[in-house]
Amino acid sequence: MFSSQEEFKEAYLKKLEMTSGKAFPDTTLQDRYDTLGQLIREYISMNWIQTNEQYRYQKQKQVYYLSIEFLLGRLLRQNLMNLGIYELVEEGLGDLGIDLKDMEDVEQDAALGNGGLGRLAACFLDSMASMDLPGHGYGIRYKHGLFEQKIVNGYQMELPEQWLRHGYVWEVRKPDLMMQIPFWGRIESSEKDGVTSFRHVDAEIVAAVPYDLPVVGYGTTTVNTLRLWNAEPYAYKAGRDMMKYKRDTEAITEFLYPDDTQDEGKVLRLKQQYFLVSASIRTILESYLSRHGDLTNLHEHVAIHINDTHPVLAIPEMMRVLIDEYGMDWDSAWGVTTKTFAYTNHTTLSEALERWLVRIFQPLLPRIYMIIDEINERFCRDLWDAYPGEWGRIEGMAIIAHGEVKMAHLAIAGSHSVNGVAKIHTNILKEREMNLFYQYFPGKFNSKTNGITHRRWLLNSNPPLASLIQSAIGDAWIKDPSRLSELESFTADSAFLENLHKAKQLNKKRLADRILQTNGIVVDPDSIFDIQIKRLHAYKRQLLNILHILHLFNRCQENPDADIPSRTFIFGAKASPGYYYAKKIIKLIHSVADLVNDHPAVKGRIKVVFLENYRVSLAEEIIPAADVSQQISTASKEASGTGNMKFMMNGALTLGTLDGANIEIQEQVGDENIFIFGLRAEEVMKQQQDGSYYSMEYYHHDERIKKMLDQLIDGSLPDAGDHFETIYDSLLAENDEFFVLRDFDSYAKAHERVASAYRDQESWLRMSLINIARSGYFSSDRTIAEYAREIWRIGGVGLR
Ligand SMILES: *Cc1c(COP(=O)(O)O)cnc(C)c1O
């Protein structure tokens, strides 16, 4: 459409004036952004239509990725880069005196997710489209995404996020594709010719209205779809409170639950889940039937992936539609359903495994409950045949037991594949949490190491490094990330290493400027940028990091002339609003920062910075500037991590435990290019089991630990009040559930190895380059290729 800059400029100016109703000089940044977005979306539309037509006529197997979260971030830059028109647009706008960077900053992040699970879904969409795979997302259009975090006096405040305030240029509302979703009511059964059929009566109907977002592949004409459902009132019923109905309906897609590791036990959450899957499954089946006549072969043409247990009701919903609406018998329906679905498990934290009380579930979703009950009966009967008399085992595997519906059990029984996201996590599932299921269904379990899209996390967010790579090995790596390995031939090239250093310093300088602007803290770009950004959670152990900083401060005080290298510690983290302990840790980070940052004994060698409102677009600014990537979860607790991969790809060295994908990073780069410390997963799990860890011993036998813990409660810390007693107690009275004190010594030693390695710049840069060169494995293109071949069994196009 835009074959030249001139053409683009003309189209843009015309559209800008038409849509804003203003002369060009009077238009605001928002007007200019909106017009740009609309123009690009229209440009995308042609390929979007064509892709859909192609899918329809070629009858390719389609993949649907169901996820309660899609953490998309911003789309303008990604779309322009993927379309290959970034420079054309940049120059065209430049002629008009508009800076494309300013346009990018107008865009609000679409923060429809909490963290890694939602970001994984977004990375997968990019990879599927870029690899020409017919893969689409289904999610929820939350009116308010994850809350906006403000820090006031070191405390987290939560503001409602407002990504839709100025409208959203990338979406297309499709009211004609609305679905009706029933809640509450009763089930009536009737019999005809010996067949029982069921009717859901007296239900409260909610309208699910789709908003479609185009998912543009890189360097291809493929445009897939992310469909986000919005809840709206459908029909008022006489005798009901209209306002209440409206409120209850709209509440379904009002807020994202600000936590993905805890089940709030709320009816609303269950409503969200059924709302998502019911609208999606019925749409998928309708679309399938418009392409193919026969439902018995559904699994040959459709693969549905459920991202963790939140969308697992898709399984009984599919059964319901096949049986109640299309008249299929139970056994055929179950055969088709289990062959269509695949499931990914993202956690072993047993408190995070979703369970619903039957007394909440049954009234809200009466027909779905009946179906799950039947699935459970049949499943338990099969188990009884396999394990006669073993009541305990069957009870441990039942889908409904002790008045609860167990979502993970339903997911495993109802799908053909269970993916554990990293090797270690898959093994823990097989040997522990899901061991009984593994014994019964050994063939279902598999591991597909997570990945990130290198296009967003390297090409788009780190231009200095991307252009250095391009100058060295060309741009084949953008389509085929395994080719980043060609960078290995530069490890002895000191001119290249010098350029790598320059690129990193440019990024550090940029981040230092931002820190000065937003936090008013001066940081030295020549110091080690040591970064921990991720959700705040006890198992991720931000506490270990901040306690160690306090320890470094103590060392400076004891010996002001100690030869300590200059370090900037950067944090970014949101704490779930109800997570009291996590909020205390945010306060502690600020309190230590206040103590350390301008203290004369420190002489500027340690700076502590907390960047507020951590989100995708902030991560994109921070990660390119990192020297050290802190991935320090208690071993066995982090299913995978993907932040670790983003840092590695940007040349940061990992300081981490042998947990999640850190292990696979270590396998790729070798022991000499990573800093590993701490207990291993087996050791943690063993000590948890046999109760052999006493944190109090570490307090009494390690003076460093005693000193810093005492500082938490003796008034040494600014504005401490009694805030840190909870933390103190968790470490001592409650025996330090996450092994912070246990790993402290090993962690401090690893920091010393980091500090001394950094002194040899040439060797550091070589390590950094090896990390970049071996990061191709962690591209989500590789992950998606594995899913496509081994789970979804979709063919050829774009697959390497
Ligand atoms: C990648 C990412 C995450 C996941 O980070 P982990 O370190 O793996 O927990 C969370 N939030 C955002 C905004 C991300 O970009």
PDB file of C-alpha atoms and ligand atoms in Angstrom, residues 71 114-117 119 452 457 533-535 539-540 614-617 619 623 631 638 640-644 646-647, ligand 1:
ATOM      1  CA  LEU A  71       0.370  -9.673  28.258  1.00  0.00           C
ATOM      2  CA  ASN A 114       0.095 -10.657  35.469  1.00  0.00           C
ATOM      3  CA  GLY A 115       3.443 -11.974  34.383  1.00  0.00           C
ATOM      4  CA  GLY A 116       5.209 -14.837  32.697  1.00  0.00           C
ATOM      5  CA  LEU A 117       2.169 -16.941  31.825  1.00  0.00           C
ATOM      6  CA  ARG A 119       3.675 -12.899  28.334  1.00  0.00           C
ATOM      7  CA  ILE A 452      10.484 -15.582  24.147  1.00  0.00           C
ATOM      8  CA  TRP A 457      13.071  -8.795  23.081  1.00  0.00           C
ATOM      9  CA  ILE A 533      12.642  -7.437  37.655  1.00  0.00           C
ATOM     10  CA  LYS A 534       9.675  -9.783  38.033  1.00  0.00           C
ATOM     11  CA  ARG A 535       6.547 -10.062  40.132  1.00  0.00           C
ATOM     12  CA  TYR A 539       9.691 -17.680  46.306  1.00  0.00           C
ATOM     13  CA  LYS A 540      11.393 -15.326  43.826  1.00  0.00           C
ATOM     14  CA  TYR A 614       6.923  -2.760  36.104  1.00  0.00           C
ATOM     15  CA  ARG A 615       5.350  -3.833  32.817  1.00  0.00           C
ATOM     16  CA  VAL A 616       6.338  -5.009  29.337  1.00  0.00           C
ATOM     17  CA  SER A 617       7.330  -1.609  27.961  1.00  0.00           C
ATOM     18  CA  ALA A 619      11.100  -4.323  30.795  1.00  0.00           C
ATOM     19  CA  ILE A 623      16.768  -5.427  29.992  1.00  0.00           C
ATOM     20  CA  GLN A 631      17.161 -15.305  38.785  1.00  0.00           C
ATOM     21  CA  GLU A 638      10.056 -21.497  39.488  1.00  0.00           C
ATOM     22  CA  SER A 640      10.559 -21.984  34.072  1.00  0.00           C
ATOM     23  CA  GLY A 641      10.991 -18.247  34.093  1.00  0.00           C
ATOM     24  CA  THR A 642      11.208 -16.329  30.841  1.00  0.00           C
ATOM     25  CA  GLY A 643      12.757 -13.122  32.189  1.00  0.00           C
ATOM     26  CA  ASN A 644      15.984 -15.127  32.495  1.00  0.00           C
ATOM     27  CA  LYS A 646      15.295 -12.111  27.821  1.00  0.00           C
ATOM     28  CA  PHE A 647      18.344 -11.034  29.819  1.00  0.00           C
TER      29      PHE A 647
HETATM   30  C1  LIG B   1       8.934 -11.637  30.974  1.00  0.00           C
HETATM   31  C2  LIG B   1       8.035 -10.933  31.893  1.00  0.00           C
HETATM   32  C3  LIG B   1       7.640 -11.540  33.084  1.00  0.00           C
HETATM   33  C4  LIG B   1       8.154 -12.891  33.520  1.00  0.00           C
HETATM   34  O1  LIG B   1       9.370 -12.695  34.217  1.00  0.00           O
HETATM   35  P1  LIG B   1      10.006 -13.831  35.158  1.00  0.00           P
HETATM   36  O2  LIG B   1      11.315 -13.231  35.530  1.00  0.00           O
HETATM   37  O3  LIG B   1      10.176 -15.030  34.298  1.00  0.00           O
HETATM   38  O4  LIG B   1       9.114 -14.041  36.295  1.00  0.00           O
HETATM   39  C5  LIG B   1       6.806 -10.843  33.929  1.00  0.00           C
HETATM   40  N1  LIG B   1       6.353  -9.616  33.625  1.00  0.00           N
HETATM   41  C6  LIG B   1       6.729  -8.989  32.489  1.00  0.00           C
HETATM   42  C7  LIG B   1       6.217  -7.618  32.220  1.00  0.00           C
HETATM   43  C8  LIG B   1       7.566  -9.624  31.575  1.00  0.00           C
HETATM   44  O5  LIG B   1       7.915  -9.001  30.448  1.00  0.00           O
END
